[in-house]
PDB file of C-alpha atoms in Angstrom:
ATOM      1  CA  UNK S  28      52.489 -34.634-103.726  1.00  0.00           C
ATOM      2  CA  UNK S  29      51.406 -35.543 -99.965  1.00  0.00           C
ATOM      3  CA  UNK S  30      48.574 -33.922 -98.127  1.00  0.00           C
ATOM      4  CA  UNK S  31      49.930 -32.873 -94.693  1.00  0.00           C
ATOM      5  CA  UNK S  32      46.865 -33.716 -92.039  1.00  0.00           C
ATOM      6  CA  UNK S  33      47.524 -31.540 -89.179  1.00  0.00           C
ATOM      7  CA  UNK S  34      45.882 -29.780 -86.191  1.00  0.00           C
ATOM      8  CA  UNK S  35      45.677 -25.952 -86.775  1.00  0.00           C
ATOM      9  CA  UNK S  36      45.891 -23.993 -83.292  1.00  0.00           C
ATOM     10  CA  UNK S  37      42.363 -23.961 -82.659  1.00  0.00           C
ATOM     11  CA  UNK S  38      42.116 -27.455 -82.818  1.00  0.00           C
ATOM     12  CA  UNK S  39      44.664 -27.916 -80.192  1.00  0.00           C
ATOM     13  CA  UNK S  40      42.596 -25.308 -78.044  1.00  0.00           C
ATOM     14  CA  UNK S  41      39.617 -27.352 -78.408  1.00  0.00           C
ATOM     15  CA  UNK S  42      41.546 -30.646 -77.264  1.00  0.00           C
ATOM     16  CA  UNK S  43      42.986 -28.928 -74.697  1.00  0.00           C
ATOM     17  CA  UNK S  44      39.718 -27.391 -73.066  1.00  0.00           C
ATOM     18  CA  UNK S  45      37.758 -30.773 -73.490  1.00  0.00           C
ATOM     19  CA  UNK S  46      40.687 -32.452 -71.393  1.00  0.00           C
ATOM     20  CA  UNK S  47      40.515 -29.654 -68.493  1.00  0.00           C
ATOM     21  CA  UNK S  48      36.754 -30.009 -68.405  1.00  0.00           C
ATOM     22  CA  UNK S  49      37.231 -33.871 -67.826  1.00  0.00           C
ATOM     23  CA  UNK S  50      39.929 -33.852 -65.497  1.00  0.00           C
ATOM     24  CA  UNK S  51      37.156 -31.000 -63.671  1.00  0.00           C
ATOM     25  CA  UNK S  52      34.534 -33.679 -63.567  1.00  0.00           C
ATOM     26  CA  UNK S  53      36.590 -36.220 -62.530  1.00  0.00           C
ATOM     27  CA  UNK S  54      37.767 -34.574 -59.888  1.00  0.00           C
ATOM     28  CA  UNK S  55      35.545 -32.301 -58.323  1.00  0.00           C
ATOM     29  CA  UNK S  56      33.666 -34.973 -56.492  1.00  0.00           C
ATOM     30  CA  UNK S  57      37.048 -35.790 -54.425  1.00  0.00           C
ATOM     31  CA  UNK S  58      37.355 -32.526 -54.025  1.00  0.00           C
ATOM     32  CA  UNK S  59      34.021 -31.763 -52.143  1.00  0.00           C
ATOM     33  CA  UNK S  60      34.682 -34.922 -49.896  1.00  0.00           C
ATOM     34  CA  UNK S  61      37.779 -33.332 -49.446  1.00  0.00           C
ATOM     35  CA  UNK S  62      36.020 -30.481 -48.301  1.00  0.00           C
ATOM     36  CA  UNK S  63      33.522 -32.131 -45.942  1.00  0.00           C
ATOM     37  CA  UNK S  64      35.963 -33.795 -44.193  1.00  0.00           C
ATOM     38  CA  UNK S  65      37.877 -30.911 -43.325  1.00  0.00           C
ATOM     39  CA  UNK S  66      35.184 -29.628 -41.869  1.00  0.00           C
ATOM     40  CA  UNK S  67      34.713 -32.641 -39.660  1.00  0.00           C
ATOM     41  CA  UNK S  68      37.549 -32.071 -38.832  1.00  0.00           C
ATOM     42  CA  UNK S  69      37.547 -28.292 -37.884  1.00  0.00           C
ATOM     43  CA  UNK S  70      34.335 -29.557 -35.830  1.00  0.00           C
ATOM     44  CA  UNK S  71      36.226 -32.079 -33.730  1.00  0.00           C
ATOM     45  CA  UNK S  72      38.627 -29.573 -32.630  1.00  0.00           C
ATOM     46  CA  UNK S  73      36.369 -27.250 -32.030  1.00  0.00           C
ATOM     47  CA  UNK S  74      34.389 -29.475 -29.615  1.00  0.00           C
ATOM     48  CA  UNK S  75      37.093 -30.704 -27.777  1.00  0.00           C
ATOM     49  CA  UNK S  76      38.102 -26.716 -27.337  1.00  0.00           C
ATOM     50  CA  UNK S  77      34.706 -26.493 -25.716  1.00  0.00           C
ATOM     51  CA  UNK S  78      35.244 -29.438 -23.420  1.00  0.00           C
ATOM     52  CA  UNK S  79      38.092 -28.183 -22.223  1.00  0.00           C
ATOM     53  CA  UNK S  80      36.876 -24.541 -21.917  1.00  0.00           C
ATOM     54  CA  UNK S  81      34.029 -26.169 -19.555  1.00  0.00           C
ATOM     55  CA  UNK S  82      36.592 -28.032 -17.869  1.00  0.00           C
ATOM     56  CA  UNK S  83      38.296 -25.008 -17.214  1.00  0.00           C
ATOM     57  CA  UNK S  84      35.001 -23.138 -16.097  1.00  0.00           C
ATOM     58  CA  UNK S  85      34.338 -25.807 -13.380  1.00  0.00           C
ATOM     59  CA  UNK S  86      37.289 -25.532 -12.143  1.00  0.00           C
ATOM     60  CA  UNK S  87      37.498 -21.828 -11.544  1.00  0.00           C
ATOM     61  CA  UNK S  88      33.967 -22.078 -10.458  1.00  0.00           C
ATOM     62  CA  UNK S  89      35.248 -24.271  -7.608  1.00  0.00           C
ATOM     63  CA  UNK S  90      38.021 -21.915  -6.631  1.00  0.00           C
ATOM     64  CA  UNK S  91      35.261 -18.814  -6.932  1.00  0.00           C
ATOM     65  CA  UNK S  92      33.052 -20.955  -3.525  1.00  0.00           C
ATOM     66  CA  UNK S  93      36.411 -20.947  -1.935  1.00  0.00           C
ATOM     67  CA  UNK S  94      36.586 -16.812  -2.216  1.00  0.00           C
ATOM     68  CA  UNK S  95      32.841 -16.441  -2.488  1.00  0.00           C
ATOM     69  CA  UNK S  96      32.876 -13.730   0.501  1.00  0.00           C
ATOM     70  CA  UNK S  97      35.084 -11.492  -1.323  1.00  0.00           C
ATOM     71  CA  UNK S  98      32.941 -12.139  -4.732  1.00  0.00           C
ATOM     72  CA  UNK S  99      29.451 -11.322  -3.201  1.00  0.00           C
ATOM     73  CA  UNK S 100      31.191  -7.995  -1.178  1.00  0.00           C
ATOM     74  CA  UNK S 101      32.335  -7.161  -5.445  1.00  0.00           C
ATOM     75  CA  UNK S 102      28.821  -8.182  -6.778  1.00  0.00           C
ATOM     76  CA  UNK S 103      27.027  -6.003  -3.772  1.00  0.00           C
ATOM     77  CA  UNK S 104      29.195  -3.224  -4.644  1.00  0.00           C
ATOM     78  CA  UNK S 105      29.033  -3.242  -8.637  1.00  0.00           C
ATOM     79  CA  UNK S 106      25.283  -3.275  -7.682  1.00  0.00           C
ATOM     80  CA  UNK S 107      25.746   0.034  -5.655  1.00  0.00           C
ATOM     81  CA  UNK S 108      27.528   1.629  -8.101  1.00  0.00           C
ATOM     82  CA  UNK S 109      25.137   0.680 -11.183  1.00  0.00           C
ATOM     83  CA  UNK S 110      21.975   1.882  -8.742  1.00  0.00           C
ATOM     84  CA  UNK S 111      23.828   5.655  -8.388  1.00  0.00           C
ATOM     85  CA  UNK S 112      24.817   5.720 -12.108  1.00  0.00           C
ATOM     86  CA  UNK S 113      21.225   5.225 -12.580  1.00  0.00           C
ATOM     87  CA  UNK S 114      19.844   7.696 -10.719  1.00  0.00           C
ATOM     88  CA  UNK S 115      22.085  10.560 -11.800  1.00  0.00           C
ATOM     89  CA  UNK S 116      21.207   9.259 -15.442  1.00  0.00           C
ATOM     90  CA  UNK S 117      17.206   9.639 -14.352  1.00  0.00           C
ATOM     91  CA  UNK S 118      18.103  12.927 -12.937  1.00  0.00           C
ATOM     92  CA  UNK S 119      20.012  14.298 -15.981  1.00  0.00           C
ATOM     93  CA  UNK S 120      16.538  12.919 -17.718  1.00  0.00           C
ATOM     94  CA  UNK S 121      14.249  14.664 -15.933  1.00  0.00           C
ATOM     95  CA  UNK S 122      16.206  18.242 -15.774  1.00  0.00           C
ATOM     96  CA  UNK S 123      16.429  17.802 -19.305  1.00  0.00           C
ATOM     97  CA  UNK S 124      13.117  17.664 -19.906  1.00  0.00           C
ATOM     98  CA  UNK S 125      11.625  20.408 -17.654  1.00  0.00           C
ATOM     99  CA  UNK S 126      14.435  22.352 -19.450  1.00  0.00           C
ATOM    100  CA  UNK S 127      12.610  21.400 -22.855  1.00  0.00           C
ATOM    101  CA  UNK S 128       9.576  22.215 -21.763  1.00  0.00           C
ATOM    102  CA  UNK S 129      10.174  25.134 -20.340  1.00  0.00           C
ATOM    103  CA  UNK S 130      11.685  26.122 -23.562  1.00  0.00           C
ATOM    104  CA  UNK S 131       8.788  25.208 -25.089  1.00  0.00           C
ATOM    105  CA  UNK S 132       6.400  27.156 -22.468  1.00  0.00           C
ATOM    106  CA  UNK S 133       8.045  30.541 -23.207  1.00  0.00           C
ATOM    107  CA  UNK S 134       8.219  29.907 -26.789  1.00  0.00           C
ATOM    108  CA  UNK S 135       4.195  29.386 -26.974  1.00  0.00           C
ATOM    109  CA  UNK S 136       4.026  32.258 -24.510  1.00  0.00           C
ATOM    110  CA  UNK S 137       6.323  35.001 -27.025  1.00  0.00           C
ATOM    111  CA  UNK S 138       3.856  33.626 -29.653  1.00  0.00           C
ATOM    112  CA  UNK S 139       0.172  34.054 -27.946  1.00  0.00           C
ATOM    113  CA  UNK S 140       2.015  38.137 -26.487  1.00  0.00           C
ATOM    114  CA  UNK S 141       1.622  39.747 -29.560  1.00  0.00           C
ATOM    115  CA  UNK S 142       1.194  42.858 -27.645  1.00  0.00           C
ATOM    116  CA  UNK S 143       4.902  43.794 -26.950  1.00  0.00           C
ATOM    117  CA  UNK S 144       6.760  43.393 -30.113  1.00  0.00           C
ATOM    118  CA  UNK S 145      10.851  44.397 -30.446  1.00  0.00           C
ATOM    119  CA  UNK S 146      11.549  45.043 -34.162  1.00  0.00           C
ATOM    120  CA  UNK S 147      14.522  46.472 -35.730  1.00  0.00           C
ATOM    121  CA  UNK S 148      13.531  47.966 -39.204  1.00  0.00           C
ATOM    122  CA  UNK S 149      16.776  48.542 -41.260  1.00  0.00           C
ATOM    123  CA  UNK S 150      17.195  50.678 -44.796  1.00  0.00           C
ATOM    124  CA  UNK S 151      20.426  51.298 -46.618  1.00  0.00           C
ATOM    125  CA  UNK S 152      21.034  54.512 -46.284  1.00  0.00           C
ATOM    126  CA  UNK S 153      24.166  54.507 -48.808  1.00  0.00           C
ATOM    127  CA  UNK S 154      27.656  53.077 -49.454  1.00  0.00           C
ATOM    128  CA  UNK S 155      31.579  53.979 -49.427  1.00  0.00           C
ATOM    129  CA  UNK S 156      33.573  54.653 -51.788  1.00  0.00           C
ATOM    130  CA  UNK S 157      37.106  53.566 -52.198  1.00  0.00           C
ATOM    131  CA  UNK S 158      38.036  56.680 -50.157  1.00  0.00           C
ATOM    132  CA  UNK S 159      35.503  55.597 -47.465  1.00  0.00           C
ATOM    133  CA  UNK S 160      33.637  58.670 -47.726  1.00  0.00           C
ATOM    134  CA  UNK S 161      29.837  58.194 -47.252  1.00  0.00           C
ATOM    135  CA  UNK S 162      27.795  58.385 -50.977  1.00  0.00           C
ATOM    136  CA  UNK S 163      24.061  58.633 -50.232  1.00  0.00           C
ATOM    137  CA  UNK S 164      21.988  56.350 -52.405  1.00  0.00           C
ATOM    138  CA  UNK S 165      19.440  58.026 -54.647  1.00  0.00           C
ATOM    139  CA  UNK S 166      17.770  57.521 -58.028  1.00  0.00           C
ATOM    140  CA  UNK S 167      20.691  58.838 -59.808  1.00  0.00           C
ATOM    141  CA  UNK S 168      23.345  56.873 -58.582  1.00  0.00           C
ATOM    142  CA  UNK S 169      24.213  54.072 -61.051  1.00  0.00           C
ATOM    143  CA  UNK S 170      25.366  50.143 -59.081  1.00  0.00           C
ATOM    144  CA  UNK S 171      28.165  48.905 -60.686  1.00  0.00           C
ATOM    145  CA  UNK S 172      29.785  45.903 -59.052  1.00  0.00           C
ATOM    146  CA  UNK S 173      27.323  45.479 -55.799  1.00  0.00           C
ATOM    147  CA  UNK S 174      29.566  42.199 -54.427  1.00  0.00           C
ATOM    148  CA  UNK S 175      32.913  44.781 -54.166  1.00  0.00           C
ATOM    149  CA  UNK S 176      30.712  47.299 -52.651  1.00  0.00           C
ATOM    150  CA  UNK S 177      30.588  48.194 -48.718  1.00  0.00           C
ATOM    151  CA  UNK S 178      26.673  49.539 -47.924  1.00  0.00           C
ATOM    152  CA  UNK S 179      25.341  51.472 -45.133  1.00  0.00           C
ATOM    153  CA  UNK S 180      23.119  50.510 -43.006  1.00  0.00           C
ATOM    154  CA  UNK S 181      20.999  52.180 -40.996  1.00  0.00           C
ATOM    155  CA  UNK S 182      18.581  50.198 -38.643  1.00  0.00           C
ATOM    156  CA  UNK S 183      16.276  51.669 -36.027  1.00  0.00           C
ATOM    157  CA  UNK S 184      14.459  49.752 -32.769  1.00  0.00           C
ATOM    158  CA  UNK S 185      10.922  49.933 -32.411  1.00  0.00           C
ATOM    159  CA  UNK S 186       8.453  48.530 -29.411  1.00  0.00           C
TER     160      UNK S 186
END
């Protein structure tokens, strides 16, 4: 009989991988100069954008001398405006903060008079029942289900 001498599928993945990683090698270095010259590329345009943007530039900056009355008149008046915006932003400041300290002024001042005091001093007094009819609390009266339960208060004001 004749041996057979043949490749079994992971042999053929091996081959296959070890080809991929040389045709990687081979060709990565093409494509990075690939790469780079793109880029040179990209660059060149790119500058000559920017020569003609300043090319552009000059020439409106010529045709701005020609109206320059009109621009400084515009430049004097964005001025003006800016300066009043200013100001009313400083005043808005300012009343803001004498408001804050004057909040803070009678704040310290309730604190240090200690000798005038407004209290309310509240009890429950009771509840309702599903009648709403007034039960007075006392030590006899068993609380079921407190959260379903509508309480009476009872609150007096003392100086």
């Amino acid at each position: 009989m004749l041996k057979k001498y043949a490749m079994s599928n992971m042999g053929y993945a091996i081959a296959l991988v070890i080809i991929i990683g040389l045709f990687m090698i081979i060709s990565a270095p093409m494509i990075v100069d690939n790469y780079k010259n793109d880029n040179k590329t990209a660059q060149s345009e790119q500058n000559n954008r920017t020569n003609n943007d300043y090319e552009r530039e000059t020439y409106e900056r010529s045709d701005v001398t020609d109206r320059e009355g009109r621009f400084v008149d515009i430049m004097r008046e964005m001025r003006r405006i800016e300066d009043n915006l200013n100001s009313r932003v400083n005043d808005l400041e300012t009343a803001q903060n004498d408001l804050r300290q004057n909040i803070q002024n009678s704040s310290q001042e309730n604190q240090s008079s200690s000798s005038v005091t407004d209290k309310f001093i509240c009890t429950i007094e009771g509840n309702l029942d599903s009648e709403g009819n007034f039960v007075p609390i006392d030590k006899r009266t068993n609380v079921e289900d407190t959260k379903k339960q509508k309480f009476v208060f009872v609150c007096e004001y003392k100086e």
